Structure formats: structure tokens, C-alpha cells
Coordinates of C-alpha atoms in Angstrom, one line a residue:
Chain C
X523 CA -5.7 4.5 60.9
X524 CA -6.1 8.1 59.7
X525 CA -3.1 8.9 61.8
X526 CA -1.0 6.6 59.6
X527 CA -2.1 8.3 56.4
X528 CA 0.5 10.7 54.8
X529 CA -0.4 14.2 54.0
X530 CA 1.5 13.9 50.7
X531 CA 0.3 11.7 47.8
X532 CA 2.5 8.7 47.1
X533 CA 5.5 9.2 44.7
X534 CA 3.9 6.5 42.5
X535 CA 0.8 8.7 42.2
X536 CA 2.9 11.7 41.2
X537 CA 4.8 9.6 38.7
X538 CA 1.5 8.3 37.3
X539 CA 0.3 11.9 36.9
X540 CA 3.3 12.9 34.9
X541 CA 3.0 9.8 32.7
X542 CA -0.6 10.7 32.1
X543 CA 0.2 14.3 31.2
X544 CA 2.9 13.2 28.7
X545 CA 0.4 10.8 27.1
X546 CA -2.3 13.4 27.0
X547 CA -0.1 16.0 25.4
X548 CA 1.1 13.5 22.8
X549 CA -1.1 11.7 20.3
X550 CA -3.0 9.5 22.7
X551 CA -5.8 12.0 22.9
X552 CA -6.2 11.8 19.2
X553 CA -5.5 8.1 18.5
X554 CA -6.3 6.3 21.8
X555 CA -8.9 8.5 23.7
X556 CA -10.6 5.5 25.4
X557 CA -7.4 4.2 26.8
X558 CA -6.4 7.6 28.0
X559 CA -9.8 8.1 29.7
X560 CA -9.4 4.8 31.5
X561 CA -6.0 6.0 32.8
X562 CA -7.7 9.2 34.0
X563 CA -10.3 7.3 35.9
X564 CA -7.7 5.2 37.7
X565 CA -5.7 8.3 38.4
X566 CA -8.8 9.9 39.9
X567 CA -9.5 6.8 42.1
X568 CA -5.9 6.9 43.2
X569 CA -6.2 10.6 44.1
X570 CA -9.4 9.8 46.1
X571 CA -7.6 7.1 48.0
X572 CA -5.8 8.0 51.2
X573 CA -2.4 9.5 50.5
X574 CA 0.4 7.0 50.7
X575 CA -2.1 4.1 51.1
X576 CA -1.5 0.7 49.4
X577 CA -4.7 1.4 47.5
X578 CA -3.4 4.7 46.2
X579 CA 0.0 3.1 45.2
X580 CA -1.8 0.2 43.5
X581 CA -4.2 2.4 41.6
X582 CA -1.4 4.8 40.6
X583 CA 0.6 1.8 39.3
X584 CA -2.4 0.8 37.1
X585 CA -3.0 4.4 36.0
X586 CA 0.7 4.7 35.0
X587 CA 0.6 1.6 32.9
X588 CA -2.7 2.5 31.3
X589 CA -1.3 6.0 30.3
X590 CA 1.8 4.3 28.8
X591 CA -0.5 1.8 27.0
X592 CA -2.5 4.7 25.6
X593 CA 0.7 6.4 24.4
X594 CA 2.1 3.2 22.9
X595 CA -1.2 2.4 21.2
X596 CA -1.4 6.0 19.8
X597 CA 2.2 5.7 18.5
X598 CA 1.3 2.4 16.8
X599 CA -1.6 4.1 15.1
X600 CA 0.6 7.0 14.1
X601 CA 3.2 4.6 12.6
X602 CA 0.4 2.7 10.8
X603 CA -0.8 6.0 9.2
X604 CA 2.7 6.8 8.2
X605 CA 3.1 3.4 6.6
X606 CA -0.2 3.8 4.8
X607 CA 0.7 7.2 3.5
X608 CA 4.1 5.9 2.4
X609 CA 2.5 3.0 0.7
X610 CA 0.1 5.3 -1.1
X611 CA 3.0 7.4 -2.2
X612 CA 4.8 4.2 -3.3
X613 CA 1.8 3.1 -5.4
X614 CA 1.6 6.5 -6.8
X615 CA 5.3 6.5 -7.6
X616 CA 4.9 3.1 -9.3
X617 CA 2.0 4.4 -11.4
X618 CA 4.2 7.4 -12.3
X619 CA 7.0 5.0 -13.2
X620 CA 4.6 2.8 -15.2
X621 CA 3.1 5.9 -17.0
X622 CA 6.6 7.1 -17.7
X623 CA 7.5 3.7 -19.1
X624 CA 4.3 3.6 -21.0
X625 CA 5.0 7.0 -22.5
X626 CA 8.4 5.9 -23.5
X627 CA 7.0 2.7 -25.0
X628 CA 4.4 4.8 -26.9
X629 CA 7.2 7.0 -28.2
X630 CA 9.3 4.0 -29.2
X631 CA 6.3 2.5 -30.9
X632 CA 5.6 5.8 -32.7
X633 CA 9.2 6.0 -33.9
X634 CA 9.0 2.3 -34.9
X635 CA 5.8 3.0 -36.9
X636 CA 7.4 6.0 -38.6
X637 CA 10.5 4.0 -39.4
X638 CA 8.3 1.1 -40.7
X639 CA 6.3 3.5 -42.8
X640 CA 9.5 5.0 -44.2
X641 CA 10.9 1.6 -44.8
X642 CA 7.7 0.6 -46.5
X643 CA 7.8 3.6 -48.7
X644 CA 11.5 2.9 -49.4
X645 CA 10.6 -0.7 -50.2
X646 CA 7.8 0.5 -52.4
X647 CA 10.1 2.8 -54.2
X648 CA 12.7 0.1 -54.6
X649 CA 10.1 -2.3 -56.0
X650 CA 8.8 0.4 -58.3
X651 CA 12.3 1.0 -59.5
X652 CA 12.8 -2.8 -60.0
X653 CA 9.6 -3.0 -62.0
X654 CA 10.7 -0.1 -64.2
X655 CA 14.1 -1.7 -64.6
X656 CA 12.5 -5.0 -65.5
X657 CA 10.2 -3.3 -68.0
X658 CA 13.2 -1.5 -69.5
X659 CA 15.1 -4.8 -69.6
X660 CA 12.2 -6.5 -71.2
X661 CA 12.1 -3.8 -73.9
X662 CA 15.8 -4.1 -74.3
X663 CA 15.6 -7.9 -74.6
X664 CA 13.1 -7.4 -77.4
X665 CA 15.5 -5.0 -79.1
X666 CA 18.6 -7.0 -78.5
X667 CA 18.7 -9.5 -81.3
X668 CA 21.1 -12.4 -81.5
X669 CA 21.8 -14.0 -84.8
X670 CA 24.1 -16.8 -85.8
X671 CA 25.9 -16.4 -89.0
X672 CA 28.5 -18.6 -90.8
X673 CA 31.5 -17.7 -88.6
X674 CA 30.2 -15.3 -86.2
X675 CA 27.5 -14.3 -83.7
X676 CA 25.9 -10.9 -84.1
X677 CA 24.2 -9.1 -81.3
X678 CA 22.2 -6.1 -82.4
X679 CA 21.2 -3.4 -80.0
X680 CA 18.9 -0.7 -80.9
X681 CA 20.6 2.7 -81.0
X682 CA 17.5 4.5 -79.8
X683 CA 17.6 2.5 -76.6
X684 CA 21.3 2.9 -76.0
X685 CA 21.7 6.6 -76.7
X686 CA 19.9 9.8 -76.8
X687 CA 19.4 11.3 -80.2
X688 CA 22.6 12.7 -81.7
X689 CA 24.6 11.8 -78.7
X690 CA 27.2 9.1 -78.0
X691 CA 26.8 8.9 -74.2
X692 CA 25.2 5.6 -73.1
X693 CA 21.8 6.0 -71.4
X694 CA 21.8 4.5 -67.8
X695 CA 19.2 2.0 -68.7
X696 CA 21.3 0.7 -71.6
X697 CA 24.1 -0.1 -69.3
X698 CA 22.1 -2.9 -67.6
X699 CA 21.7 -4.6 -70.9
X700 CA 25.3 -4.1 -71.8
X701 CA 26.4 -5.6 -68.5
X702 CA 24.6 -8.8 -69.6
X703 CA 26.3 -8.6 -72.9
X704 CA 29.6 -8.2 -71.2
X705 CA 28.9 -11.2 -69.0
X706 CA 28.0 -13.3 -72.0
X707 CA 31.2 -12.3 -73.8
X708 CA 33.2 -13.2 -70.8
X709 CA 31.8 -16.7 -70.7
X710 CA 33.1 -17.3 -74.2
X711 CA 36.7 -18.1 -75.0
X712 CA 39.4 -15.6 -74.4
X713 CA 40.5 -15.8 -78.0
X714 CA 37.3 -14.5 -79.6
X715 CA 37.4 -11.1 -81.3
X716 CA 34.6 -8.6 -81.0
X717 CA 34.0 -5.9 -83.6
X718 CA 31.6 -3.3 -82.4
X719 CA 29.9 -1.5 -85.2
X720 CA 27.9 1.8 -84.9
X721 CA 25.2 2.4 -87.5
X722 CA 22.9 5.4 -88.2
X723 CA 20.0 6.2 -90.4
X724 CA 20.4 8.4 -93.4
X725 CA 19.2 11.6 -91.9
X726 CA 21.8 14.2 -91.3
X727 CA 25.2 14.8 -92.9
X728 CA 27.2 11.8 -94.0
X729 CA 30.3 12.8 -92.1
X730 CA 28.4 13.6 -89.0
X731 CA 26.6 10.2 -89.1
X732 CA 30.0 8.5 -89.6
X733 CA 31.5 10.3 -86.6
X734 CA 28.4 9.7 -84.4
X735 CA 28.4 6.0 -85.2
X736 CA 32.1 5.8 -84.4
X737 CA 31.7 7.5 -81.1
X738 CA 28.8 5.3 -80.2
X739 CA 30.7 2.2 -81.0
X740 CA 33.6 3.4 -78.9
X741 CA 31.2 4.2 -76.0
X742 CA 30.0 0.6 -76.1
X743 CA 33.6 -0.7 -76.3
X744 CA 34.7 1.5 -73.3
X745 CA 31.7 0.2 -71.3
X746 CA 32.4 -3.4 -72.1
X747 CA 36.1 -2.9 -71.2
X748 CA 35.0 -1.4 -68.0
X749 CA 33.0 -4.6 -67.3
X750 CA 36.1 -6.7 -67.7
X751 CA 36.1 -7.6 -71.4
X752 CA 39.7 -7.5 -72.7
X753 CA 40.0 -4.3 -74.6
X754 CA 42.6 -5.8 -76.9
X755 CA 40.0 -8.2 -78.3
X756 CA 37.6 -5.4 -79.2
X757 CA 37.5 -2.9 -82.0
X758 CA 35.1 -0.1 -82.6
X759 CA 34.0 0.8 -86.1
X760 CA 31.7 3.7 -87.2
X761 CA 29.7 2.6 -90.2
X762 CA 27.5 5.7 -90.4
X763 CA 24.6 5.2 -92.7
X764 CA 26.4 2.9 -95.1
X765 CA 25.0 -0.5 -94.0
X766 CA 21.2 -0.1 -93.4
X767 CA 19.1 -3.2 -92.5
X768 CA 15.8 -1.5 -93.3
X769 CA 14.5 1.2 -95.5
X770 CA 15.1 4.7 -94.4
X771 CA 11.9 5.9 -95.8
X772 CA 9.8 5.0 -92.8
X773 CA 10.3 5.9 -89.1
X774 CA 10.3 2.2 -88.1
X775 CA 13.0 1.5 -90.8
X776 CA 15.1 4.4 -89.7
X777 CA 14.8 3.2 -86.0
X778 CA 16.0 -0.3 -87.0
X779 CA 19.0 1.3 -88.9
X780 CA 20.1 3.2 -85.8
X781 CA 21.9 0.4 -84.0
X782 CA 25.0 -1.1 -82.6
X783 CA 26.1 -4.5 -83.7
X784 CA 28.6 -6.7 -81.9
X785 CA 30.2 -9.2 -84.2
X786 CA 31.8 -12.0 -82.2
X787 CA 34.0 -14.4 -84.1
X788 CA 37.2 -16.4 -84.2
X789 CA 38.8 -18.6 -81.6
X790 CA 38.9 -22.4 -81.4
X791 CA 35.2 -22.6 -80.8
X792 CA 33.9 -21.9 -84.2
X793 CA 30.4 -23.1 -83.5
X794 CA 28.5 -19.8 -83.7
X795 CA 25.2 -21.5 -82.9
X796 CA 26.7 -22.6 -79.6
X797 CA 28.0 -19.1 -78.9
X798 CA 24.7 -17.5 -79.8
X799 CA 22.9 -19.8 -77.4
X800 CA 25.3 -18.9 -74.6
X801 CA 24.6 -15.2 -75.3
X802 CA 20.8 -15.7 -75.4
X803 CA 21.0 -17.5 -72.1
X804 CA 23.0 -14.7 -70.6
X805 CA 20.7 -12.0 -72.0
Chain K
X33 CA -36.6 -18.4 77.1
X34 CA -33.1 -19.5 78.1
X35 CA -33.1 -22.1 75.5
X36 CA -34.3 -19.6 72.9
X37 CA -31.6 -17.1 74.0
X38 CA -29.0 -19.8 74.0
X39 CA -30.0 -20.8 70.5
X40 CA -29.9 -17.2 69.2
X41 CA -26.6 -16.6 70.7
X42 CA -25.2 -19.7 69.2
X43 CA -26.4 -18.6 65.7
X44 CA -24.9 -15.2 66.2
X45 CA -21.6 -16.7 67.1
X46 CA -21.7 -19.0 64.1
X47 CA -22.5 -16.0 61.8
X48 CA -19.7 -13.8 63.3
X49 CA -17.3 -16.7 63.0
X50 CA -18.2 -17.3 59.4
X51 CA -17.7 -13.6 58.5
X52 CA -14.5 -13.4 60.4
X53 CA -13.1 -16.4 58.7
X54 CA -14.3 -15.3 55.3
X55 CA -11.3 -15.3 52.9
X56 CA -10.7 -14.0 49.4
X57 CA -11.0 -16.9 47.0
X58 CA -7.8 -17.8 45.0
X59 CA -7.6 -15.5 41.9
X60 CA -7.3 -18.4 39.4
X61 CA -9.1 -16.6 36.7
X62 CA -6.8 -13.5 37.1
X63 CA -3.8 -15.8 37.0
X64 CA -5.0 -17.5 33.8
X65 CA -5.7 -14.1 32.3
X66 CA -2.3 -12.7 33.2
X67 CA -0.5 -15.8 31.8
X68 CA -2.5 -15.5 28.5
X69 CA -1.4 -11.8 28.2
X70 CA 2.2 -12.7 28.8
X71 CA 2.0 -15.4 26.1
X72 CA 0.4 -12.9 23.7
X73 CA 3.2 -10.4 24.4
X74 CA 5.8 -13.1 23.8
X75 CA 4.1 -14.0 20.5
X76 CA 4.5 -10.4 19.4
X77 CA 8.2 -10.7 20.1
X78 CA 8.3 -8.5 23.3
X79 CA 11.5 -10.3 24.4
X80 CA 13.4 -8.8 21.5
X81 CA 12.2 -5.2 22.1
X82 CA 14.2 -3.6 24.9
X83 CA 11.3 -1.4 26.3
X84 CA 8.8 -4.2 25.9
X85 CA 11.0 -6.9 27.5
X86 CA 11.3 -4.8 30.7
X87 CA 7.5 -4.9 31.2
X88 CA 7.3 -8.5 30.1
X89 CA 9.8 -9.4 32.8
X90 CA 7.8 -7.4 35.4
X91 CA 4.6 -9.3 34.3
X92 CA 6.4 -12.7 34.6
X93 CA 7.8 -11.8 38.0
X94 CA 4.4 -10.6 39.1
X95 CA 2.8 -14.0 38.2
X96 CA 5.5 -15.8 40.2
X97 CA 4.9 -13.5 43.1
X98 CA 1.1 -14.1 42.9
X99 CA 1.6 -17.8 42.8
X100 CA 3.6 -17.7 46.0
X101 CA 1.0 -15.5 47.7
X102 CA -1.7 -17.8 46.6
X103 CA 0.2 -20.7 48.1
X104 CA 0.2 -18.8 51.4
X105 CA -3.6 -18.1 51.0
X106 CA -2.8 -14.4 50.6
X107 CA -5.3 -14.3 47.7
X108 CA -6.3 -10.6 48.0
X109 CA -2.8 -9.5 47.7
X110 CA -2.2 -12.0 44.9
X111 CA -5.2 -10.6 43.0
X112 CA -3.7 -7.1 43.2
X113 CA -0.3 -8.4 42.0
X114 CA -2.0 -10.2 39.1
X115 CA -3.9 -7.1 38.2
X116 CA -0.6 -5.2 37.8
X117 CA 1.0 -8.2 35.9
X118 CA -1.9 -8.1 33.5
X119 CA -1.3 -4.4 32.8
X120 CA 2.5 -4.9 32.5
X121 CA 1.9 -7.8 30.0
X122 CA -0.6 -5.7 28.0
X123 CA 1.9 -2.8 27.9
X124 CA 4.7 -5.2 26.8
X125 CA 2.5 -6.4 23.9
X126 CA 1.6 -2.9 22.9
X127 CA 5.3 -1.7 22.9
X128 CA 6.2 -4.8 20.8
X129 CA 3.5 -3.9 18.3
X130 CA 4.6 -0.3 18.3
X131 CA 8.1 -1.3 17.4
X132 CA 6.8 -3.5 14.6
X133 CA 4.7 -0.7 13.2
X134 CA 7.6 1.7 13.4
X135 CA 9.8 -0.7 11.4
X136 CA 7.1 -1.2 8.8
X137 CA 6.6 2.5 8.5
X138 CA 10.3 3.1 8.0
X139 CA 10.5 0.3 5.4
X140 CA 7.7 1.9 3.4
X141 CA 9.3 5.3 3.7
X142 CA 12.6 3.8 2.5
X143 CA 10.8 2.1 -0.4
X144 CA 9.3 5.5 -1.4
X145 CA 12.6 7.2 -1.2
X146 CA 14.2 4.5 -3.3
X147 CA 11.4 4.7 -5.9
X148 CA 11.6 8.5 -6.0
X149 CA 15.3 8.3 -6.6
X150 CA 14.8 5.8 -9.4
X151 CA 12.0 7.9 -11.0
X152 CA 14.2 11.0 -10.7
X153 CA 17.1 9.2 -12.4
X154 CA 14.7 8.1 -15.2
X155 CA 13.4 11.6 -15.6
X156 CA 17.0 13.0 -15.8
X157 CA 17.9 10.2 -18.2
X158 CA 15.0 10.7 -20.5
X159 CA 15.5 14.5 -20.4
X160 CA 19.1 14.1 -21.5
X161 CA 18.1 11.6 -24.3
X162 CA 15.2 13.8 -25.4

């Protein structure tokens, strides 16, 4: 029996040894030490078995598979770790993406808040301007008187509201009221004639007052023409201080005397009451 | 005396005969175990993984060989063949699992690369807008 035993170990044993060494040098020692140890035990048993015997070949076979199993199991563990690390990086990347999106959202919201605040301020300013304009118009309405006389309608506008002192240039606020006047005139018949009279108080030189009242009447005429009222229907007359409606002895009286009157007359529609009503409605 | 001697001799002959005829019982349990391991390897998709399919085939062949040996009452040899088939099936399952883990790891790594590229593009985009 011993005579049949070879002096050399079985090639299967040598192969199993190499497989074991490869596994041990790899990650099996770290990730699958139990499986590797089992392979070593089988290898030791094979080594102890008679060289070339069926027992040695059988044990070497098992040791080889066990070493491969250890290597494969370790590789799986290694891949699992790689997957876990990659997943952690992915989650971290998602958080980074989320944070970046959140920062961008915050920035957008911040910009939106700023714009809303600016818009609100702008809206507030606009409302304030509207209120000022309404107040000014209200004061103008109080000062724009409409009277019906026998054959004409007379609209009287306070000079102090239309012009700066001693100047013929219309104040911006007066233009709003004159736009309404222009619209009212345009609703009347095309054949109506409009005489625009400028009046002053009695302070200052006569000639100067005459000239100032003329220039003021012409300013109103020019503005109304600019608003679409036919220029050929209008005429400007500077009356100076010649036609007061109140005493020049008091400040209130002088203020009433500083005025521009629009005398609207003529045309087929001779009903001045109707014309005045139309003007009031427009104003 | 002769009768006693005759009886003792007869007993010895029976004992020797029993030991001499003693056979390894059929390795049914090992066969069942090997079959279960082959099924487990197949469930892990070992057939579709080249390295795993090689060992799966060896396990299946081993089971067939063992059955044939058991049919011939060569149970000891069948038990050894089944022992190898068990290891082959176990290795096939492990290699199939390794392949799966490898693919999952690669998928995760690709996801990360894709996300990093997206994030980098966003950073570049936001930097150019800012």
C-alpha cells in the first residue's frame, strides 16, 4: 500500500495551494477570514494525506473550492462596501443639489421680496400722487364755476390755481382741470364759439395787467387747442383789471378777480342751461 | 466444551461476517443538501453568469454521478462526489452573488458620476448667471 503512494503531492493539491495563496493575498483575509481558515484546514488535511492518494485529491478539491468561495465572498463584501460608499456619496450629492436649489430658491424669494417691496413703495407713491391729484382736482372743482347766462355758458377758473404769480405759464396741476374743460367743450356742438378772457386784480400797472391777462388767455387757448378743441372757434382776450367780479380791497376779492373765463356761446343749440349741465357733468 | 466452542466460533463467524458485509448507507441527506444548494445557485441566476455557470454544471453533473453510484451501492464514493457537488454549488451561488454585487456597485458609482456632472453643470450655470 505504501509502495503505491507517490513521493510527490497530487497536482490537485498543488493547484489548491495556489488558489489558497491567491485568496489569502487578496481581500479574503479581511472580509472572509472564516471561509479562508476552513480552506486552510482542508489543505492541511490534504497535505497530511498520502501523496497522490484519493483522499488527498478529494480534500485538495474541497480546499480549492473553499478558497475560491472565500475569495468570491470577500469580493462580494468589497463590492457591497463600494456600493454603500457610492450611495452615501449619491445622498450627499443629492443634499448638495437640494441645498443649492434651496439657496437659489432663497435668493429668488429674496429678490421677489425686494421687488414686491419696491413695487409696494411704487404703488404707495402712485396712490399718494393720485390722492394729491384728487385733492388738487377737488380744489379746482371748487374754483371752477359754471354759470348759465342768457345766451352763453361761462366757466370761471381761478387764476391763482392756473398760474404762478405774474406768470402766464400754466401750472401742471391746472392742466388736469383744463383737460376736463376741453373734453366738455368737445362734447358740445362744433359750431359753438369760445371766448377765453383773462382777468387780473388791480395791483400793478394797467398795461402790465392787460398784457399778463392776454398772455394767460392765450395760454389757456393754446392748451385747449392742444387737447383737440378747434382753434378757429376760440379767441383769447386780455381784459386786465377792467372787469372785476369782486372788490380789490380785500385779498379774497383780489383772488376772485384773478381768473380766466370761458364764454361759450352760439350754435344751433342755444340752450345754455343744457350746455352748462354738460360741462358740469364733464367737470 | 465442544458445544461451547462450537457456539463461540459460530458467534465469531457471524460477527466477522457482519463487519465484512457492513456497507456505507446511501447518502440521501447529502444528495438532498446538494440539490438544495444547486437550486439556491440557480435562484441567484448562476446560469447567466459565465464563471458561476461552470461550477453549477459541475455540481449538477456531480449529483447525476452520485445517483448512478448510489444505484450501484457505491455509497461511499457517492458521498464524496456529493461533498464536492455541494462545494461547487455553493461556489456557483457565491459567484452569482458577487456578479450581482459588482453590477449594483457599478450602478451606484454611475449614479454618483451622473449626479456630480449635474451638480457641476449647475454650479457652472449659477456662476455664469451670478
